[in-house]
Coordinates of C-alpha atoms and ligand atoms in Angstrom, one line a residue:
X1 CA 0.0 0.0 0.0
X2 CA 1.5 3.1 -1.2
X3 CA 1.9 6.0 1.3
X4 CA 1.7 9.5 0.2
X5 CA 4.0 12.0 2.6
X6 CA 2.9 15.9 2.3
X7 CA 4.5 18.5 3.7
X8 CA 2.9 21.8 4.0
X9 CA 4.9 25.5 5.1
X10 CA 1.4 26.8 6.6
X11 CA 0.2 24.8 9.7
X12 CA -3.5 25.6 8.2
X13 CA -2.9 24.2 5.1
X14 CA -1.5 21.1 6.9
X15 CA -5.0 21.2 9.3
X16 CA -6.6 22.0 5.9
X17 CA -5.0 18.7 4.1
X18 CA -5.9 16.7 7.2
X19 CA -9.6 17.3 7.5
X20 CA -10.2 16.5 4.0
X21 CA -8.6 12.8 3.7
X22 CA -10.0 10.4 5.3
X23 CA -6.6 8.3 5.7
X24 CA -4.3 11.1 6.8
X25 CA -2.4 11.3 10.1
X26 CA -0.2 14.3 11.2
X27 CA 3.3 13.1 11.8
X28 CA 5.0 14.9 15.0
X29 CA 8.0 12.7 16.1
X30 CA 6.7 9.8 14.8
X31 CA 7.4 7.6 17.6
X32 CA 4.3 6.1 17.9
X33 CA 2.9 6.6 14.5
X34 CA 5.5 5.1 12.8
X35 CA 5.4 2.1 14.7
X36 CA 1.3 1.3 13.5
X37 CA 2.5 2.0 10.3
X38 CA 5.4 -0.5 10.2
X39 CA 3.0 -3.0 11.8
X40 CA 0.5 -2.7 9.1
X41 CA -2.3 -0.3 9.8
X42 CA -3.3 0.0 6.1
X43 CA -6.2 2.8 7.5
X44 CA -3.2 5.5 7.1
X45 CA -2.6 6.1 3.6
X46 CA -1.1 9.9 3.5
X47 CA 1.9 11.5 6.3
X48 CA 0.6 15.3 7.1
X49 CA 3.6 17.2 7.6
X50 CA 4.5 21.2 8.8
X51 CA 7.4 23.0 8.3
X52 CA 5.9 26.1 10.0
X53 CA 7.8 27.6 12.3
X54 CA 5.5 28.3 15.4
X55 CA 5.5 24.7 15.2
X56 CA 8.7 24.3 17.1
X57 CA 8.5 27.6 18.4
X58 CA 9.0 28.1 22.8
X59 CA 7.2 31.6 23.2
X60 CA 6.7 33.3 26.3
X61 CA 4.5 36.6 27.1
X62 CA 4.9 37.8 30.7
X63 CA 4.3 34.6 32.8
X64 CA 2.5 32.5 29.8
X65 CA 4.2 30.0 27.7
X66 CA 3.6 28.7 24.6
X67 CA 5.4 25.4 23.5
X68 CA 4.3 24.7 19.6
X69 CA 3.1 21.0 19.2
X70 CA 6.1 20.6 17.4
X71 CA 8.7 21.0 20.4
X72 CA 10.6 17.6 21.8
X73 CA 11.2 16.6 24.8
X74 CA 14.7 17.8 24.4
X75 CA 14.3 20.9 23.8
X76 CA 11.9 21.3 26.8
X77 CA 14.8 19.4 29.1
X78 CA 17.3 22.0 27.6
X79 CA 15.1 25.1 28.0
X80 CA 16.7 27.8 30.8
X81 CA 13.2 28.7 31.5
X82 CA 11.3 25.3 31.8
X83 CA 14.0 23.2 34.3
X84 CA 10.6 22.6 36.5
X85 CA 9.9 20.4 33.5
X86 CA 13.1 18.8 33.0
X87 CA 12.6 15.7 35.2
X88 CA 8.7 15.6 33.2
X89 CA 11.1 15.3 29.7
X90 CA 13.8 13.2 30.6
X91 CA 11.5 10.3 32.3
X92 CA 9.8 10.1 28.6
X93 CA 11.8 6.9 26.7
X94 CA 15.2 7.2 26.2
X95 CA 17.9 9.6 24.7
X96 CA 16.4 8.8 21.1
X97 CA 12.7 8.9 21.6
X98 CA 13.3 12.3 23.9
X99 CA 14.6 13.5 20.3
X100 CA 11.4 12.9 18.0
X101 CA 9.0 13.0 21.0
X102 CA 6.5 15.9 20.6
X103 CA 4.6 17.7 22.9
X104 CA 1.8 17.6 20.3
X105 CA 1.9 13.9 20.3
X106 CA 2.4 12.8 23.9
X107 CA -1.5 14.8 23.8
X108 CA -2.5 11.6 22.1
X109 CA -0.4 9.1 23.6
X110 CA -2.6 6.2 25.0
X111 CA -1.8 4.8 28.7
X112 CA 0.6 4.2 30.2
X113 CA 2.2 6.9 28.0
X114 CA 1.4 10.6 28.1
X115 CA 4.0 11.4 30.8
X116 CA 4.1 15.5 29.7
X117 CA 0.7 15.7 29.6
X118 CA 0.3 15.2 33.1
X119 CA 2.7 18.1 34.0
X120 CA 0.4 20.2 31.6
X121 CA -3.1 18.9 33.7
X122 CA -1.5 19.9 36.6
X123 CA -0.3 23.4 35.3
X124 CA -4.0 24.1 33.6
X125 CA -2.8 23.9 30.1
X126 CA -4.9 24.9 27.0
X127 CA -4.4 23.6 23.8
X128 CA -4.7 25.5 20.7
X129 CA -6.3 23.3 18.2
X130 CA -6.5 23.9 14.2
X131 CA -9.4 22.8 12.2
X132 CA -9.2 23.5 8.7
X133 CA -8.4 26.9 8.6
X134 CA -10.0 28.0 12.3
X135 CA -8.8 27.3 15.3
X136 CA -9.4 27.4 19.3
X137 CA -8.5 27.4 22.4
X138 CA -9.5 24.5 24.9
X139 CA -8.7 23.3 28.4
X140 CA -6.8 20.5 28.4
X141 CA -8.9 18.0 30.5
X142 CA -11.5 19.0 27.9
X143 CA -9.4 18.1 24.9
X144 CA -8.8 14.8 27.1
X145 CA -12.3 14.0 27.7
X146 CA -12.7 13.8 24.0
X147 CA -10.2 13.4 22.3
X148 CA -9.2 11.0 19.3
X149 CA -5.8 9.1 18.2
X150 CA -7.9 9.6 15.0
X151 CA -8.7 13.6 15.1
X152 CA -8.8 15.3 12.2
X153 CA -7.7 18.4 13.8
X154 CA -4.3 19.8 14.2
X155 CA -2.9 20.7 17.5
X156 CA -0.6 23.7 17.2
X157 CA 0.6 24.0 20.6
X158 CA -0.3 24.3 24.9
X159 CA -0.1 27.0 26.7
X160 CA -0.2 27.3 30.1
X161 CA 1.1 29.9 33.1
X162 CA 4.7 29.2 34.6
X163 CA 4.1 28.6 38.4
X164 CA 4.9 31.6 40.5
X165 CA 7.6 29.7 42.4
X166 CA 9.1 26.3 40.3
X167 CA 9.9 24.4 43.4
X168 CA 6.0 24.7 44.0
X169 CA 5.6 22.3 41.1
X170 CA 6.5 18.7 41.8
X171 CA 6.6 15.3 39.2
X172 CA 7.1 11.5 40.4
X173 CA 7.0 8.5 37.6
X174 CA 6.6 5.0 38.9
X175 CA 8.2 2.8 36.4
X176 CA 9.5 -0.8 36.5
X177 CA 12.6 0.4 34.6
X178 CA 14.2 3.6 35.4
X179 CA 14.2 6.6 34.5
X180 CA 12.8 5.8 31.2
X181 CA 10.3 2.7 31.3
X182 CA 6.1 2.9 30.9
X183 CA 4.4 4.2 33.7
X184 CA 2.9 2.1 36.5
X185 CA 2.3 5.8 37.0
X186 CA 2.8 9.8 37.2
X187 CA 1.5 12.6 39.3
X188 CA 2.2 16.2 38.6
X189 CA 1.0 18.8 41.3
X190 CA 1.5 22.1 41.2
X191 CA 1.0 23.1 45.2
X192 CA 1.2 26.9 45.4
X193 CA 1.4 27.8 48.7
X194 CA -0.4 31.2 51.1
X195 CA 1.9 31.1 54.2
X196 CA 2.3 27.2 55.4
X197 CA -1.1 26.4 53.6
X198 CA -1.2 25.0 50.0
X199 CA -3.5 27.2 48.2
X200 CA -5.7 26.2 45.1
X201 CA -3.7 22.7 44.3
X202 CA -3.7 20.9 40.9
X203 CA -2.8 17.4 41.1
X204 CA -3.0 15.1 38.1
X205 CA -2.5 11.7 37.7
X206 CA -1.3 9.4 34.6
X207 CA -1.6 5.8 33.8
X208 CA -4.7 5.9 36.3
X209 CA -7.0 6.2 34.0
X210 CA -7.7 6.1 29.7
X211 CA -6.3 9.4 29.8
X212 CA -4.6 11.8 32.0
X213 CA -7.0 12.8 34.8
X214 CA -7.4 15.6 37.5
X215 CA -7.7 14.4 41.4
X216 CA -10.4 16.6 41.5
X217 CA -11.4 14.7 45.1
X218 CA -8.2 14.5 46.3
X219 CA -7.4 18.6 45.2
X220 CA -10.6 19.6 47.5
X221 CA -9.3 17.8 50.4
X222 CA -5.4 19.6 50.3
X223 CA -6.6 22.7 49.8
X224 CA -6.0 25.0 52.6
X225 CA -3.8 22.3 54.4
X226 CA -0.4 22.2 55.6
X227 CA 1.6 20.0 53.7
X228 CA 2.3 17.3 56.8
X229 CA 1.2 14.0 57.5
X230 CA -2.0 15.6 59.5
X231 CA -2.7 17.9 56.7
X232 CA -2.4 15.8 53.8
X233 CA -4.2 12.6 55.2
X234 CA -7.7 13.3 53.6
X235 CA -6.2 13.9 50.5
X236 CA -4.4 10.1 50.8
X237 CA -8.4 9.1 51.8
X238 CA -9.8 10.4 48.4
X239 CA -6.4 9.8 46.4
X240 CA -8.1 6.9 43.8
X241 CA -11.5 8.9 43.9
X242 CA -12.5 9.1 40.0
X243 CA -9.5 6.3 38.7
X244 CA -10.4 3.7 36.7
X245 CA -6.6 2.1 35.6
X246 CA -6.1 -0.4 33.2
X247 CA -4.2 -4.2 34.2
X248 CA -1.1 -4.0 31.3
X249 CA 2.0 -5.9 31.1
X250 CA 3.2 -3.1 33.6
X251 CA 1.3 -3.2 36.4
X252 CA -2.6 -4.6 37.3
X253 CA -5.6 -2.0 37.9
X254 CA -5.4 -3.2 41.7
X255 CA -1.4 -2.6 41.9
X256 CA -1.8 0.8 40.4
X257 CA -5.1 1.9 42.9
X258 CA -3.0 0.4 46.2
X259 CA 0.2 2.3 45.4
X260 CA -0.9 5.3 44.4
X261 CA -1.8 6.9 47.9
X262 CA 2.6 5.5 48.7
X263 CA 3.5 8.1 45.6
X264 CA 1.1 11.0 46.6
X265 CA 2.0 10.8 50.4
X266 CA 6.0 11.1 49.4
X267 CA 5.3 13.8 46.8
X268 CA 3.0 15.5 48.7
X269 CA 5.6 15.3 52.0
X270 CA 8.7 15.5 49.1
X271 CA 9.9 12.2 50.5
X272 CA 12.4 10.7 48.1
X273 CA 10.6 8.4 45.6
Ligands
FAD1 C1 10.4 2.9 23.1 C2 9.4 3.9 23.5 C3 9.3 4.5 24.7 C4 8.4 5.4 25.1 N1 8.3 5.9 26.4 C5 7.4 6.8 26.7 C6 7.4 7.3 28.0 O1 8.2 7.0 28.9 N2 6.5 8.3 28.3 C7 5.6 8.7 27.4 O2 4.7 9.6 27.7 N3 5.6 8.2 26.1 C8 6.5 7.3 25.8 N4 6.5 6.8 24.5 C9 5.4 7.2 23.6 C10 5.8 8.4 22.7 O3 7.2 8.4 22.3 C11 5.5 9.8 23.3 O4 4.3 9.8 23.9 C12 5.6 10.9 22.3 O5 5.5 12.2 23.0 C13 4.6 10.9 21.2 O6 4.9 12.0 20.3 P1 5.2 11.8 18.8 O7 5.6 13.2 18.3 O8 6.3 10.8 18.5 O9 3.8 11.3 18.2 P2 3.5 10.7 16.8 O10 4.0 9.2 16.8 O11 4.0 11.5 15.7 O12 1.9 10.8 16.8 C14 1.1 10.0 17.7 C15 -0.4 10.3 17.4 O13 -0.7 11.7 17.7 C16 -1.1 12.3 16.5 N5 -0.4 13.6 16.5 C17 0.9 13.9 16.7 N6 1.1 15.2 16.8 C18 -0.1 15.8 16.5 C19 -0.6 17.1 16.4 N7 0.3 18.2 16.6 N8 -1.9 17.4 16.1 C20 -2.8 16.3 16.0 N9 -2.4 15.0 16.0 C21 -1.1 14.8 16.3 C22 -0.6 11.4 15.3 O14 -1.3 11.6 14.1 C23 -0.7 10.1 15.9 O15 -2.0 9.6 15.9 C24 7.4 5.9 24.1 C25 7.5 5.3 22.8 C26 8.4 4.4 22.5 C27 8.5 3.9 21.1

């Protein structure tokens, strides 16, 4: 089966090209696409490509921050002003995946992947999304709730606002193999603080569901606590509230639910892992 590759300087004309044929697939790093395509998904007929430089463009506007959909994991690890995010980067695959991986594509990673888009739940990320030639702006956990590997949209890029104070943003991957295997599974919280209380927390979770999730019940019951083994215990109580994990060659649903209150207590306490 032949497979046409088209490469398109506009990102709208690329969005354009992908809405209109059924069997296109936008390429980002290829890390994942590539691999259906080599083991025979004859569905995908035509590569969509962009040379377009806000692709791969890092822009930042007072304390917002726009990585294109385009950006690797590389290039975030090597960024001066995203080293919050550098242990999120360098826990996704290897040296030579962190080189194709997009930012774009880990969006539509299936679980136990989607490692960086945890860190972007957790830091209230919206993704700009390009369909044909108009595009939008939508919250992250909604692009989640529905999106599809399939879309015939184009994601540009995520933006989101850089936490006040980095160390007030904190990241913990379980994984059989480290740093780089699957996920048994991630949390991202970002855990601004108003004197010793934590103030408004975000707390996402990955592998514990289909997609990324919020702990939306666990969120309620930190905020306004201290973050100590009294303050933090109802938040442990209502850690698995609204998971639903999948049993994988990694790790069972019931391994992922019992350990997951372990993880969250060290992060929250920032107890070594
Ligand atoms: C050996 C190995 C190890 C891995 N380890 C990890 C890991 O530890 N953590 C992790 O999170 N992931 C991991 N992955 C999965 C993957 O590498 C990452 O999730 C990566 O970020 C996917 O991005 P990509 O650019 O390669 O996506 P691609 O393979 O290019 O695309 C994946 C899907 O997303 C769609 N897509 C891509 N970009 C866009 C866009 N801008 N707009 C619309 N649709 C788009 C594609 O059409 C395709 O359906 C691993 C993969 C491999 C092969």
């Amino acid at each position: 089966m032949p497979l046409a590759v088209k490469t398109f300087d506009q990102l709208r004309d690329a969005a354009s090209a992908l809405g209109t044929d059924a069997g296109a697939r936008f390429l980002g790093g290829g890390t994942l696409l590539m691999r259906d395509i080599n083991e025979g998904d004859i569905s995908i007929t035509t590569l969509v490509r962009s040379t377009d430089r806000a692709f791969t463009e890092i822009r930042s506007s007072g304390s917002r921050i726009t990585l294109g959909a385009g950006v690797t994991m590389s290039e975030v690890a090597a960024h001066p002003e995203l080293q919050y995010l550098k242990p999120v980067a360098r826990t996704v695959g290897g040296p030579a995946i962190r080189n194709m991986a997009t930012i774009g594509g880990n969006l539509f990673a299936f679980s136990p992947y989607g490692d960086f888009t945890v860190a972007m739940l957790a830091l209230e990320a919206t993704v700009a999304v390009q369909g044909g030639y108009s595009s939008r702006d939508v919250p992250l956990e909604e692009f989640l709730a529905t999106r599809d590997r399939d879309s015939k949209s184009l994601v540009t890029g995520v933006t989101f606002r850089q936490p006040d104070n980095p160390t007030a943003f904190h990241y913990s991957k379980v994984s059989r193999t480290h740093p780089k295997g699957a996920s048994v599974l991630s949390i991202a919280a970002h855990l601004p603080a108003s004197g010793n209380r934590v103030s408004s927390p975000r707390i996402a979770y990955g592998a514990m569901a289909p997609t990324p999730i919020r702990a939306k019940a666990a969120e309620n019951a930190l905020n306004g606590k201290s973050l100590d083994e009294a303050g933090i215990a109802d938040a442990l109580a209502a850690a698995t509230q609204g998971c639903s994990p999948a049993s994988d060659s990694i790790a069972s649903a019931w391994y992922r639910n019992e350990v997951l209150p372990v993880y969250l207590k060290r992060l929250l306490l920032g107890a070594p892992n």
